[in-house]
Coordinates of C-alpha atoms and ligand atoms in Angstrom, one line a residue:
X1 CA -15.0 130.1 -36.1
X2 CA -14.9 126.9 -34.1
X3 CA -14.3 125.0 -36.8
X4 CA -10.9 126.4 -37.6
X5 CA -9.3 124.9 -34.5
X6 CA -9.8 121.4 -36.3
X7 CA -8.1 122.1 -39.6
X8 CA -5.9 119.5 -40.0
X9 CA -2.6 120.1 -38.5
X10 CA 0.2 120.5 -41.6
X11 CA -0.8 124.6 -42.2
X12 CA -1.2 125.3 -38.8
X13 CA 2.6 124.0 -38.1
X14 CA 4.0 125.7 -40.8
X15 CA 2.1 128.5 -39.7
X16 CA 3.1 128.5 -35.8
X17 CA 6.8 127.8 -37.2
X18 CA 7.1 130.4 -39.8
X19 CA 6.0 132.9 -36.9
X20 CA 8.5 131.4 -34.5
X21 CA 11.3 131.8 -37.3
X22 CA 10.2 135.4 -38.0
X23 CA 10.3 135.9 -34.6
X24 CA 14.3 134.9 -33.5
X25 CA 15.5 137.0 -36.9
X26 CA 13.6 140.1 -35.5
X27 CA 14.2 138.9 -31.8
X28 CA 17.5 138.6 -30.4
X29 CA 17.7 135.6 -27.4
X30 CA 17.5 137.6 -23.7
X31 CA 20.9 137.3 -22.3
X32 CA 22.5 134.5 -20.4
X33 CA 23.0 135.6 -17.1
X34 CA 23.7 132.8 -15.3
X35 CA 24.9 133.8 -11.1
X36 CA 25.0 137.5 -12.2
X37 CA 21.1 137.7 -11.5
X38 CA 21.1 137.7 -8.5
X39 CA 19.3 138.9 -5.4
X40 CA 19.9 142.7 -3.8
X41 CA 23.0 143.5 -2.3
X42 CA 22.5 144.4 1.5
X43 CA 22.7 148.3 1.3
X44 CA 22.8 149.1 -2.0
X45 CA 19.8 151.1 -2.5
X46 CA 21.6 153.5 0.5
X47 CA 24.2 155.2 -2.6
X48 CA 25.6 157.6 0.3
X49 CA 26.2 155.3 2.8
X50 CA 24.8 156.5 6.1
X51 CA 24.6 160.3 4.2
X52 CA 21.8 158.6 2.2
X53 CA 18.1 160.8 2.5
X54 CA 15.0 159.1 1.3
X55 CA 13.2 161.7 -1.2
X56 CA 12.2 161.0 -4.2
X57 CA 10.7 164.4 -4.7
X58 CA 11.0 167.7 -6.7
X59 CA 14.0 168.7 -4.0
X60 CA 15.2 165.2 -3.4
X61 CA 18.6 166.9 -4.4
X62 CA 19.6 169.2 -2.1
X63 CA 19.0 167.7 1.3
X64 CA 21.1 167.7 4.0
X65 CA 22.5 164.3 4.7
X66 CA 20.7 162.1 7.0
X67 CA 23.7 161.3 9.5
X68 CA 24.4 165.2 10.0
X69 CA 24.2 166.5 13.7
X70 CA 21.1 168.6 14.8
X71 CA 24.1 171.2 16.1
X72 CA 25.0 171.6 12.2
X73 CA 22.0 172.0 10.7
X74 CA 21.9 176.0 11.0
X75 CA 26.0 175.6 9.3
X76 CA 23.8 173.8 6.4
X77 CA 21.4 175.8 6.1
X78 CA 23.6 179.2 5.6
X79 CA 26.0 177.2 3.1
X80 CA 22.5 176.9 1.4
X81 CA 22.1 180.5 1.2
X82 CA 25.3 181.0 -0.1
X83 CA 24.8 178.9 -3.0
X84 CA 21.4 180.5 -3.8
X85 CA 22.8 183.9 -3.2
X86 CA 22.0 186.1 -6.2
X87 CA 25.1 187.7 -6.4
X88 CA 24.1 190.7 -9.1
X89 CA 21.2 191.7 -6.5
X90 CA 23.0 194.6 -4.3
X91 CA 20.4 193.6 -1.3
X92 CA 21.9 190.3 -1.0
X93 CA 25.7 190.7 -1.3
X94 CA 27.9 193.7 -0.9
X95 CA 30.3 192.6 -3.9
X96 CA 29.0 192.8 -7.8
X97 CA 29.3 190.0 -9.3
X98 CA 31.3 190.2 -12.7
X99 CA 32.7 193.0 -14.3
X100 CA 31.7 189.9 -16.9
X101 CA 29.9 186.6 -15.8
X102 CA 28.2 183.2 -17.0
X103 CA 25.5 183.3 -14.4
X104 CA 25.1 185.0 -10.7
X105 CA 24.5 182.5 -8.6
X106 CA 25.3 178.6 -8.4
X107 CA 21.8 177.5 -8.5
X108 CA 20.8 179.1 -11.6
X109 CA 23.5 176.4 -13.2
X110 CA 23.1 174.0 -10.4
X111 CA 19.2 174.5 -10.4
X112 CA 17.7 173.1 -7.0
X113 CA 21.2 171.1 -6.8
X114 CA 20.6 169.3 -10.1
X115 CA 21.5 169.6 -13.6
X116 CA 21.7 172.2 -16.3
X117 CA 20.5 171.7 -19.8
X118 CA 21.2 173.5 -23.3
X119 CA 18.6 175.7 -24.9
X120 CA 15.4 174.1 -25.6
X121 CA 15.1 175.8 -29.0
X122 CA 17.6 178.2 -30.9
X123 CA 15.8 181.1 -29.9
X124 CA 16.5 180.5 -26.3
X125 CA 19.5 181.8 -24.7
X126 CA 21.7 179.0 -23.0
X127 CA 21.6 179.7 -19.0
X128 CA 22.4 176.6 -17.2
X129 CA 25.9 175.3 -19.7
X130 CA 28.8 177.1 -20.2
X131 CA 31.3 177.3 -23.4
X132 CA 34.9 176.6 -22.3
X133 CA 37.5 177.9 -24.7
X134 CA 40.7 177.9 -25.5
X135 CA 43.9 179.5 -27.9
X136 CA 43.9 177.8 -30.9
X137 CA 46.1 174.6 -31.0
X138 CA 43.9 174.2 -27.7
X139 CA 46.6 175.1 -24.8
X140 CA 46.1 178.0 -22.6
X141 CA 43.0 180.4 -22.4
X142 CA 41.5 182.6 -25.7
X143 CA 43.5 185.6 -26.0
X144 CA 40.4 187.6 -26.1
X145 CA 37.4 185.8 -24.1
X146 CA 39.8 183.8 -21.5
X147 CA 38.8 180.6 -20.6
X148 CA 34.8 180.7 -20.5
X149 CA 32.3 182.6 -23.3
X150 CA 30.7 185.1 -20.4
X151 CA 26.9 186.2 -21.4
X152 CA 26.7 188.7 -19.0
X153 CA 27.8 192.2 -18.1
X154 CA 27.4 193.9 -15.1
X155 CA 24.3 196.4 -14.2
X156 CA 22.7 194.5 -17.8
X157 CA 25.5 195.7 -19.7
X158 CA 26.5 193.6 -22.7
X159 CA 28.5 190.0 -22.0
X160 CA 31.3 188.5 -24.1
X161 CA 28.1 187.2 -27.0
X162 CA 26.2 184.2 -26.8
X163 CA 25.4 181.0 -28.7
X164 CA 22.5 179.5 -30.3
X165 CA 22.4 175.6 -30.4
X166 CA 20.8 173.5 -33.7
X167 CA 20.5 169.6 -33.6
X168 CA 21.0 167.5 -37.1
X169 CA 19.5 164.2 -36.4
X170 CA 19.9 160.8 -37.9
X171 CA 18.2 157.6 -37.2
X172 CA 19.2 154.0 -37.1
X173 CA 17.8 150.8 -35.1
X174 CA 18.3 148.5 -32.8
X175 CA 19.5 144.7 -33.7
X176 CA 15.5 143.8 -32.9
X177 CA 14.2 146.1 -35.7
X178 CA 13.0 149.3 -33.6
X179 CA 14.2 152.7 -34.8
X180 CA 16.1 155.3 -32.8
X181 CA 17.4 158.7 -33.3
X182 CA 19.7 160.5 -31.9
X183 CA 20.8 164.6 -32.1
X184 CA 24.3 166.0 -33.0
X185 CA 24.8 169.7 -31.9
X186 CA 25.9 172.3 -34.0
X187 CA 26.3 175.9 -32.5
X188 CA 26.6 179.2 -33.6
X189 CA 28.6 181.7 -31.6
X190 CA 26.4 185.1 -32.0
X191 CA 27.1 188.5 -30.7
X192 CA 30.4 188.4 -30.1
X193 CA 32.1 191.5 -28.4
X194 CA 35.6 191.7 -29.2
X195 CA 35.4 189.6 -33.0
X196 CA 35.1 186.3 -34.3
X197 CA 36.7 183.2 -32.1
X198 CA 39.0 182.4 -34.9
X199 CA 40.3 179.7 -37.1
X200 CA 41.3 176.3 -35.0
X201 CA 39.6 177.5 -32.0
X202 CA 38.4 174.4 -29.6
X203 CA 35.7 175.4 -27.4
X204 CA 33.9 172.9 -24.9
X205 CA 29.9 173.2 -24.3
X206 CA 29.0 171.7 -20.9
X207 CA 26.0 171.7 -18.5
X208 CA 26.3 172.0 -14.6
X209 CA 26.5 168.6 -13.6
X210 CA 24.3 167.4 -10.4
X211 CA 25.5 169.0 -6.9
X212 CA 25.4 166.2 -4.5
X213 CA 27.7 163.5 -3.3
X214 CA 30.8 165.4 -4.2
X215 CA 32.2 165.5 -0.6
X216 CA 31.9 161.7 -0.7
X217 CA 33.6 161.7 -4.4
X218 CA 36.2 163.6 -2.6
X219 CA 36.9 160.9 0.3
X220 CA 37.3 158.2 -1.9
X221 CA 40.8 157.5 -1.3
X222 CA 43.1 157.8 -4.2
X223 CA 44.9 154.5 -4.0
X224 CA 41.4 153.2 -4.9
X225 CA 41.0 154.9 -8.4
X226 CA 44.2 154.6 -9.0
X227 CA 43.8 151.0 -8.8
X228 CA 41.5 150.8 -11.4
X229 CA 43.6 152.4 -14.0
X230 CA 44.4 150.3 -16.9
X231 CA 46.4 153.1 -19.1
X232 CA 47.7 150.3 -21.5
X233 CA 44.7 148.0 -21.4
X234 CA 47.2 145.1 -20.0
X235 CA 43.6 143.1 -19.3
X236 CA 42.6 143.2 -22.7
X237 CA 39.2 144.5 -21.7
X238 CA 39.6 147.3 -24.6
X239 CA 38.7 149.6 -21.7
X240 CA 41.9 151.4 -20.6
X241 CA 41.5 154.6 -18.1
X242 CA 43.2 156.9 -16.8
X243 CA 43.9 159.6 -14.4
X244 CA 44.0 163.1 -15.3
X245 CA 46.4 164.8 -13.0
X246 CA 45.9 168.4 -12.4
X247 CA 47.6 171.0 -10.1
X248 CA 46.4 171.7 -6.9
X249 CA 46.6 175.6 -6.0
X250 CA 46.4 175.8 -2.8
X251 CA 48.7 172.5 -1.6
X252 CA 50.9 173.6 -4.9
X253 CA 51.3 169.9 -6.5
X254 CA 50.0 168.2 -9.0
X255 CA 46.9 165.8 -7.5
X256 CA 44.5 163.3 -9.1
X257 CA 41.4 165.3 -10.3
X258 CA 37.7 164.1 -9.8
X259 CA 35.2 167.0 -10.3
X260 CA 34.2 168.3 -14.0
X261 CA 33.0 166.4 -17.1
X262 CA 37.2 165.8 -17.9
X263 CA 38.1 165.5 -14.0
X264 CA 39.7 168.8 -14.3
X265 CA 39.6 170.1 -10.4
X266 CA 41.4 168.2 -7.9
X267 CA 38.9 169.4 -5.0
X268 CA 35.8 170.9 -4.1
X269 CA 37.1 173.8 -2.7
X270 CA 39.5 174.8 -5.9
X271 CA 36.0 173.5 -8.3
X272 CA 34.1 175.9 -6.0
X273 CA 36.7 178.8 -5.8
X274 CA 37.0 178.4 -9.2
X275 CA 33.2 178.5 -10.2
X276 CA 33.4 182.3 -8.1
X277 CA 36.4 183.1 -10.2
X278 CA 35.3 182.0 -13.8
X279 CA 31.0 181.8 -13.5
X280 CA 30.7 184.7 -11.5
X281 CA 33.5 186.9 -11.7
X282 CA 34.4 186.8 -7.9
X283 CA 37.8 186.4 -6.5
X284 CA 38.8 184.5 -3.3
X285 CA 41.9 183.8 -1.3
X286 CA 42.6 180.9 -3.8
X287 CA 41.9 182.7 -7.0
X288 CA 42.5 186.4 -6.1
X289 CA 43.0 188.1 -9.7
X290 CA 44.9 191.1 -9.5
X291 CA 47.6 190.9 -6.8
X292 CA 47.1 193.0 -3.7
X293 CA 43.1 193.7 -3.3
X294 CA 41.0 191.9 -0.4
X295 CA 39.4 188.7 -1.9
X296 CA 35.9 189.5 -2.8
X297 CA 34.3 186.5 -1.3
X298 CA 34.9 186.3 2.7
X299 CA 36.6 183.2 4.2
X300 CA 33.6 182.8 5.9
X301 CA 31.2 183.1 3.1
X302 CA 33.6 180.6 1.5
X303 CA 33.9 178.3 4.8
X304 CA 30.1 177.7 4.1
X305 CA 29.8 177.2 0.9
X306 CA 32.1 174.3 0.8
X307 CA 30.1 173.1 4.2
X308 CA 27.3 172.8 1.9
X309 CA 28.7 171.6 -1.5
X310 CA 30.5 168.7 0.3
X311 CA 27.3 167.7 2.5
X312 CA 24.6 167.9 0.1
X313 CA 22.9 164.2 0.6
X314 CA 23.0 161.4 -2.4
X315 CA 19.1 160.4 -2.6
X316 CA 18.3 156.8 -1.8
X317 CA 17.5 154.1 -4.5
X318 CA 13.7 152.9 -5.5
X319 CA 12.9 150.2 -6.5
X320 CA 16.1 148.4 -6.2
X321 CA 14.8 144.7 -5.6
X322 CA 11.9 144.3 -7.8
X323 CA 12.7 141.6 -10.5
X324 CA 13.4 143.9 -13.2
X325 CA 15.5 146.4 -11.5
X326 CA 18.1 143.3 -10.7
X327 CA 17.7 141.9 -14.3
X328 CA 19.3 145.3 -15.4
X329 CA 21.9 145.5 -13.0
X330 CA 22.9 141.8 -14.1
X331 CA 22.5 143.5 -18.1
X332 CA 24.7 146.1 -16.8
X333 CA 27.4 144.3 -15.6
X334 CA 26.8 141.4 -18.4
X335 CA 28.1 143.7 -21.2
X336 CA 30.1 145.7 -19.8
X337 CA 29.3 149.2 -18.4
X338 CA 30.8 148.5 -14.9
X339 CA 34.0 148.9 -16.3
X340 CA 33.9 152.5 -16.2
X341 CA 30.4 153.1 -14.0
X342 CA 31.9 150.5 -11.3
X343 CA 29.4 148.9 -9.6
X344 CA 31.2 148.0 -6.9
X345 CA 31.3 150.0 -3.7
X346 CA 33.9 152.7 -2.4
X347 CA 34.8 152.8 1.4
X348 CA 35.5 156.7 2.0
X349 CA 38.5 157.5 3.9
X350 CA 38.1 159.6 7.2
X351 CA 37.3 163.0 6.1
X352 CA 38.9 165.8 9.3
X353 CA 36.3 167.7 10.5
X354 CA 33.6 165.5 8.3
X355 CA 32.1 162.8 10.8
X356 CA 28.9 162.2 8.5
X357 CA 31.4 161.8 5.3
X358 CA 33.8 159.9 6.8
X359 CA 34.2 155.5 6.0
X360 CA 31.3 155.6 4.2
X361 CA 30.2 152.6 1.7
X362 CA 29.1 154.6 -1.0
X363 CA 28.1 153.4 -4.6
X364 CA 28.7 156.1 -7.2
X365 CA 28.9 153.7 -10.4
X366 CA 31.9 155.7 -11.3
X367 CA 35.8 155.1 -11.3
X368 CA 36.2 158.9 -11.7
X369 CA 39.0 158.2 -14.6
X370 CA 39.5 159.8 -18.1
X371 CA 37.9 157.2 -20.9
X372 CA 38.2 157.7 -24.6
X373 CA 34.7 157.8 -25.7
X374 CA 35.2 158.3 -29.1
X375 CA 35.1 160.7 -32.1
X376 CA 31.4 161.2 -31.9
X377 CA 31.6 162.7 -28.0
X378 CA 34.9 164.8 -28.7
X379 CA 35.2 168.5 -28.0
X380 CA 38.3 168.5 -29.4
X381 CA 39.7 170.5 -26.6
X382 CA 42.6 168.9 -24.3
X383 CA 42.3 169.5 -20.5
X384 CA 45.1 169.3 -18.1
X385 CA 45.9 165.7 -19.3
X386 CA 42.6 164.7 -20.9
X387 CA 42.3 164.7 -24.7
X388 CA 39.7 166.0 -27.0
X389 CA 38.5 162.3 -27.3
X390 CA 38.5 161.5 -23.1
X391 CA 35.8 162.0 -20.5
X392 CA 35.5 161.1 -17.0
X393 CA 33.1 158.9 -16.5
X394 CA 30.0 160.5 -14.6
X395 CA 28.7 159.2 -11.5
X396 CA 25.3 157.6 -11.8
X397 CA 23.7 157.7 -8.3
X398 CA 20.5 159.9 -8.3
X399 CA 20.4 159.6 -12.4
X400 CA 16.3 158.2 -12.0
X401 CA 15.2 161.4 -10.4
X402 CA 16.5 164.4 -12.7
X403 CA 13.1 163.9 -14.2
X404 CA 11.6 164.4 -11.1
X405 CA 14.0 167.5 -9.8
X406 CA 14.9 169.3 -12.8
X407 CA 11.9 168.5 -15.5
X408 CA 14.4 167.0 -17.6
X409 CA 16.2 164.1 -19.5
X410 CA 18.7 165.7 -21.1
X411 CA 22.4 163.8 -20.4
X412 CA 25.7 163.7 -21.6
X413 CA 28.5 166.8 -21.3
X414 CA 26.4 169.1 -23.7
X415 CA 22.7 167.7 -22.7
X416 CA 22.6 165.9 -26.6
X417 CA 20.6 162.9 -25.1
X418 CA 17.3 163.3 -24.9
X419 CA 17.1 160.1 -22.6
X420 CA 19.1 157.6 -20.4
X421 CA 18.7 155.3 -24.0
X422 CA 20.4 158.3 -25.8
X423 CA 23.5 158.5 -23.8
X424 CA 24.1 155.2 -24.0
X425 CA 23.5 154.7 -27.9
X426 CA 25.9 158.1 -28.3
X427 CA 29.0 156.1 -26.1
X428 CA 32.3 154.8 -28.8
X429 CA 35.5 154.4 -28.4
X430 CA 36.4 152.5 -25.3
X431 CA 32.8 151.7 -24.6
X432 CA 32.1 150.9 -28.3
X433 CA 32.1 147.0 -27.9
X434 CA 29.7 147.8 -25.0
X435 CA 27.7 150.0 -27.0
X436 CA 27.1 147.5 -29.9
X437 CA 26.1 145.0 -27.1
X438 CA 23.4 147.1 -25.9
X439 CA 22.0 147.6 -29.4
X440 CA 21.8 143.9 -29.8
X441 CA 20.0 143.1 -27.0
X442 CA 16.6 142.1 -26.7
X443 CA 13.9 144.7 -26.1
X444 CA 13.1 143.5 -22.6
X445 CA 16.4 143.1 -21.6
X446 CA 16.8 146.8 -23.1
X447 CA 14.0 147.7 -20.8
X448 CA 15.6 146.1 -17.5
X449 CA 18.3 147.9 -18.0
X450 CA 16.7 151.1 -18.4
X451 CA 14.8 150.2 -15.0
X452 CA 18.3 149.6 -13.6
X453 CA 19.2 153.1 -14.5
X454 CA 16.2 155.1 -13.3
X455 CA 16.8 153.1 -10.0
X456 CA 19.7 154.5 -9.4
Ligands
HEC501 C1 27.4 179.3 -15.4 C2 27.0 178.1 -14.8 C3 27.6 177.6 -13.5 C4 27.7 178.3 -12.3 C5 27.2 179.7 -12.1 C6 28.3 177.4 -11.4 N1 28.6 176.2 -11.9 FE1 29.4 174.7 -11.0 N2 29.6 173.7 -12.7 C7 29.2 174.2 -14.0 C8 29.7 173.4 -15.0 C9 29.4 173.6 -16.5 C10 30.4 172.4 -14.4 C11 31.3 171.3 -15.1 C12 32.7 172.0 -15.3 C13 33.7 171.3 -16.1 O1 33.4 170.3 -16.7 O2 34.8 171.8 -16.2 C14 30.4 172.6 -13.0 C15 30.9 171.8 -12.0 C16 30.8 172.0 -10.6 C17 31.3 171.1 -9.6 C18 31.9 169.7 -9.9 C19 30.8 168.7 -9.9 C20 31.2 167.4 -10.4 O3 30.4 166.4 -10.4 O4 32.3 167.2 -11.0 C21 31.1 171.7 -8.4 C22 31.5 171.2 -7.0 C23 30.5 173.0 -8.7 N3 30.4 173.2 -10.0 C24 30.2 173.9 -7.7 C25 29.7 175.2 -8.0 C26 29.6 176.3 -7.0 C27 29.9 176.1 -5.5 C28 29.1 177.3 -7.7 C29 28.8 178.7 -7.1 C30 30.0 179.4 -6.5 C31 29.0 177.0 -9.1 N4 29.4 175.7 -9.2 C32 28.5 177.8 -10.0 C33 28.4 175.3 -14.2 C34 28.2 176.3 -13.2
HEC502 C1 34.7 153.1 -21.4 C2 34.0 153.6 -20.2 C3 32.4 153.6 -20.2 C4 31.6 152.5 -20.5 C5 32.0 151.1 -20.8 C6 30.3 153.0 -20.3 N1 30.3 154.3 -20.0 FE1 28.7 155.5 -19.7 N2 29.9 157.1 -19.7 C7 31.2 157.1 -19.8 C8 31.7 158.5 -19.9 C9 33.1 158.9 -20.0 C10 30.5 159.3 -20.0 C11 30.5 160.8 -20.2 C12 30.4 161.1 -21.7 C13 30.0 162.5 -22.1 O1 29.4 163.2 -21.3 O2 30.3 162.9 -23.2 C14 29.4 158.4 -19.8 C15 28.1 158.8 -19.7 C16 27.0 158.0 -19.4 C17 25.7 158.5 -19.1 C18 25.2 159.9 -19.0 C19 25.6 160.5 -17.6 C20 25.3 161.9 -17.4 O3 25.4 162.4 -16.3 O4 25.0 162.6 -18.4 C21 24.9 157.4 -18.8 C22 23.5 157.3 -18.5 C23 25.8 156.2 -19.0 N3 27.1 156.7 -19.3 C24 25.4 154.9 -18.9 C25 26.2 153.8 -19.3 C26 25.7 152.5 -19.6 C27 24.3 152.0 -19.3 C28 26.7 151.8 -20.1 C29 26.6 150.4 -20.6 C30 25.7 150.2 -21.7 C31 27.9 152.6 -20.1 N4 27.5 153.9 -19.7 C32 29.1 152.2 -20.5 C33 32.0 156.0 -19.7 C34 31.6 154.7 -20.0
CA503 CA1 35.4 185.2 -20.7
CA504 CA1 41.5 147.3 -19.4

């Protein structure tokens, strides 16, 4: 053995410099990063601003925030109940849910304030996403199943049918040589009451997106979005969103909308109302259905619902200044995914009758605008002023601990990813150039930015 270390030097050179040369083809150089690494910004792990809990836990979603007044705790806490409320179980609630319904109670969409998922295999029935749908042509709600596929009917009775979701998957790999695959849906509408959909007919799979934050979302002000529109990509960036504009019920105009995978709901009271309306089957003031009867949710039970959906806390960051971690956020910024997720933060706007939500520096890493994500994402189905193609981009505070909360890593609008990795590899269209940066990278700078992520 020792002897080998004194061979004379030629073979060991070529040796050494055929590794090295192998090595760069297979190993893309780490990025250049220059003043972008840099150290932690004061406050950024605290993603709520002062609303901000530290919990990292199985229920680090649905705190209460950590600013909120011991004198509104108990206001919490029934909003809470309201949102659990099973609203098929006649103990709990003197109104039925339904005559038809996707699911009786928020949580079992939002479970514990998180995320939904699809079905885990096609013999499971899908519970925690729902199946938009439209006429064909894509304007206006199905003739016969309105504007959501219900599964259930009231006292057990039979729904509107259900849907059974298969995966095709095809591989590629990453610039460096390592594989990955990824899973395109297909589904198959089954047991459906009043006939086949139809020829031409759009529909839009999409799980219940997390629960908390949204009354900070909501006090963004919206001269501050707005500013980051770029409808006709003057900067050249190839990254151009926009605003969807939808109506606004109760103040009757037509208002920027935030909440929903296509920023369809201007609030979180209409999102909220309308989750009674179209999930449940339960009318309210805003949405009453047939003119003339008392709305089937109180004001009151309303009142605390939207205490609750607007307070719910955004969990604080981990590991936001170890090496890594900051080496990712530099990656993240470097090619480009700020300039949808912005990185920067929002100061919220005062918030009446909202002390704890109110001038707030939050960090959301989201502009809340429509993006065209490409052909691969589309539903196909347009949405107030969203396309088939367009998206708003989703917040990504709390993103590291949907493991922890809801057992899974499922992502995207229809839960396709399988990982953060995943939903990145699937993004195209505007985020395309961004996308093919990412699969050039380097593993380890692949890694930081995963570390980034699961920071968050
Ligand atoms: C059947 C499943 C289901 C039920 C039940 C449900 N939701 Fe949702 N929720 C969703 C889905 C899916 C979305 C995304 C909707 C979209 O993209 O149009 C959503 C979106 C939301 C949003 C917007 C979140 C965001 O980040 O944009 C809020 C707020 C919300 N729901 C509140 C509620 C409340 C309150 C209830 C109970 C009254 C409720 N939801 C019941 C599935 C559900
Ligand atoms: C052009 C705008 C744009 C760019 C650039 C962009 N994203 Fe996104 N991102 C979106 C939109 C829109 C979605 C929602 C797509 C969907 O659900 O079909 C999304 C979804 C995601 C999701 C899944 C979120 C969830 O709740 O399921 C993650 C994670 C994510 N992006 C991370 C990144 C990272 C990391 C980068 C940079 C490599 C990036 N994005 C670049 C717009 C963008
Ligand atoms: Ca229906
Ligand atoms: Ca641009």
């Amino acid at each position: 053995m020792r002897g080998r270390l004194f061979l004379p030097g030629i073979p060991i050179v070529a040796l050494v410099l055929t590794a090295v040369w192998a090595d760069t083809v297979r190993r893309p150089p780490l990025l250049e990063l220059g003043e972008l690494a840099s150290a932690a910004e004061p406050g950024e792990e605290l993603s709520g601003g002062a609303t901000t809990v530290v919990d990292a836990g199985r229920n680090s979603f649905g705190r209460s925030p950590m600013n909120l007044d011991r004198a509104r705790w108990p206001d919490f806490h029934h909003g809470k109940k309201v949102f659990a409320r099973d609203w098929s179980d006649p103990r709990k609630t003197p109104v039925p849910v339904g005559p038809l319904f996707s699911a009786a109670s928020c949580m079992t969409c939002h479970v514990k304030d998180g995320r939904g998922r699809p079905p885990a295999s096609p013999a499971e029935p899908p519970v925690s996403i729902v199946f938009q749908l439209s006429a064909s042509g894509g304007r206006g709600p199905h003739p016969s199943y309105g504007e959501q596929l219900d599964f259930h009917g009231v006292g057990g009775s039979a729904g509107e049918g259900s849907v059974t979701v298969d995966y095709d998957e095809r591989s590629d790999e990453f610039a460096s040589g390592e594989s990955f695959s990824l899973l395109q849906p297909r589904y198959t509408f089954k047991h459906l009451a009043r006939g086949p959909l139809g020829e031409g007919v759009p529909f839009s799979p999409r799980v219940a997106p997390v629960n908390f934050g949204l009354g900070l979302l909501e006090a963004i002000p919206e001269e501050a979005l707005l500013a980051l529109a770029d409808p006709d990509d003057r900067d050249q960036d190839g990254i151009s969103g926009r605003p969807n504009q939808v109506e606004d019920v109760a103040e009757r105009r037509t208002k920027l909308g935030r909440f929903g995978w296509k920023a369809n709901q201007p609030s979180v009271l209409q999102q909220s109302a309308h989750a009674l309306f179209a999930d449940m089957g339960l009318t309210t003031e805003l949405f009453p259905g047939q003119a003339g009867s008392a709305p089937e949710v109180t004001p009151e039970d309303l009142e605390r619902l939207l205490f609750y959906t607007r307070l719910v806390a955004v969990p604080r960051r981990r590991n936001w200044d170890a090496p890594p971690v900051l080496r990712g956020k530099a990656v993240f910024r470097a090619i480009g995914c700020s300039g949808c997720h912005v990185s920067t933060p929002f100061e919220t706007g005062d918030v009446p009758g909202f002390p704890e939500l109110s001038r707030q520096r939050i960090f959301p890493y989201t502009d809340l605008l429509l993006h065209d994500l490409g052909a691969g994402l589309a539903d196909g189905r347009p949405d107030g002023q969203a396309s088939g193609q367009e998206w708003r981009t989703p917040p990504l505070w709390g993103i590291g601990l949907v493991e922890a909360v809801n057992g899974h890593t499922r992502f995207l609008h229809d839960g396709r990813a399988r990982n953060l990795e995943e939903a990145i590899l699937w993004h195209g269209g505007e985020a395309a150039p961004t996308q093919e940066r990412y699969v050039r990278l380097p593993r380890e700078d692949r890694e930081a930015l995963l570390a980034f992520l699961n920071s968050l």
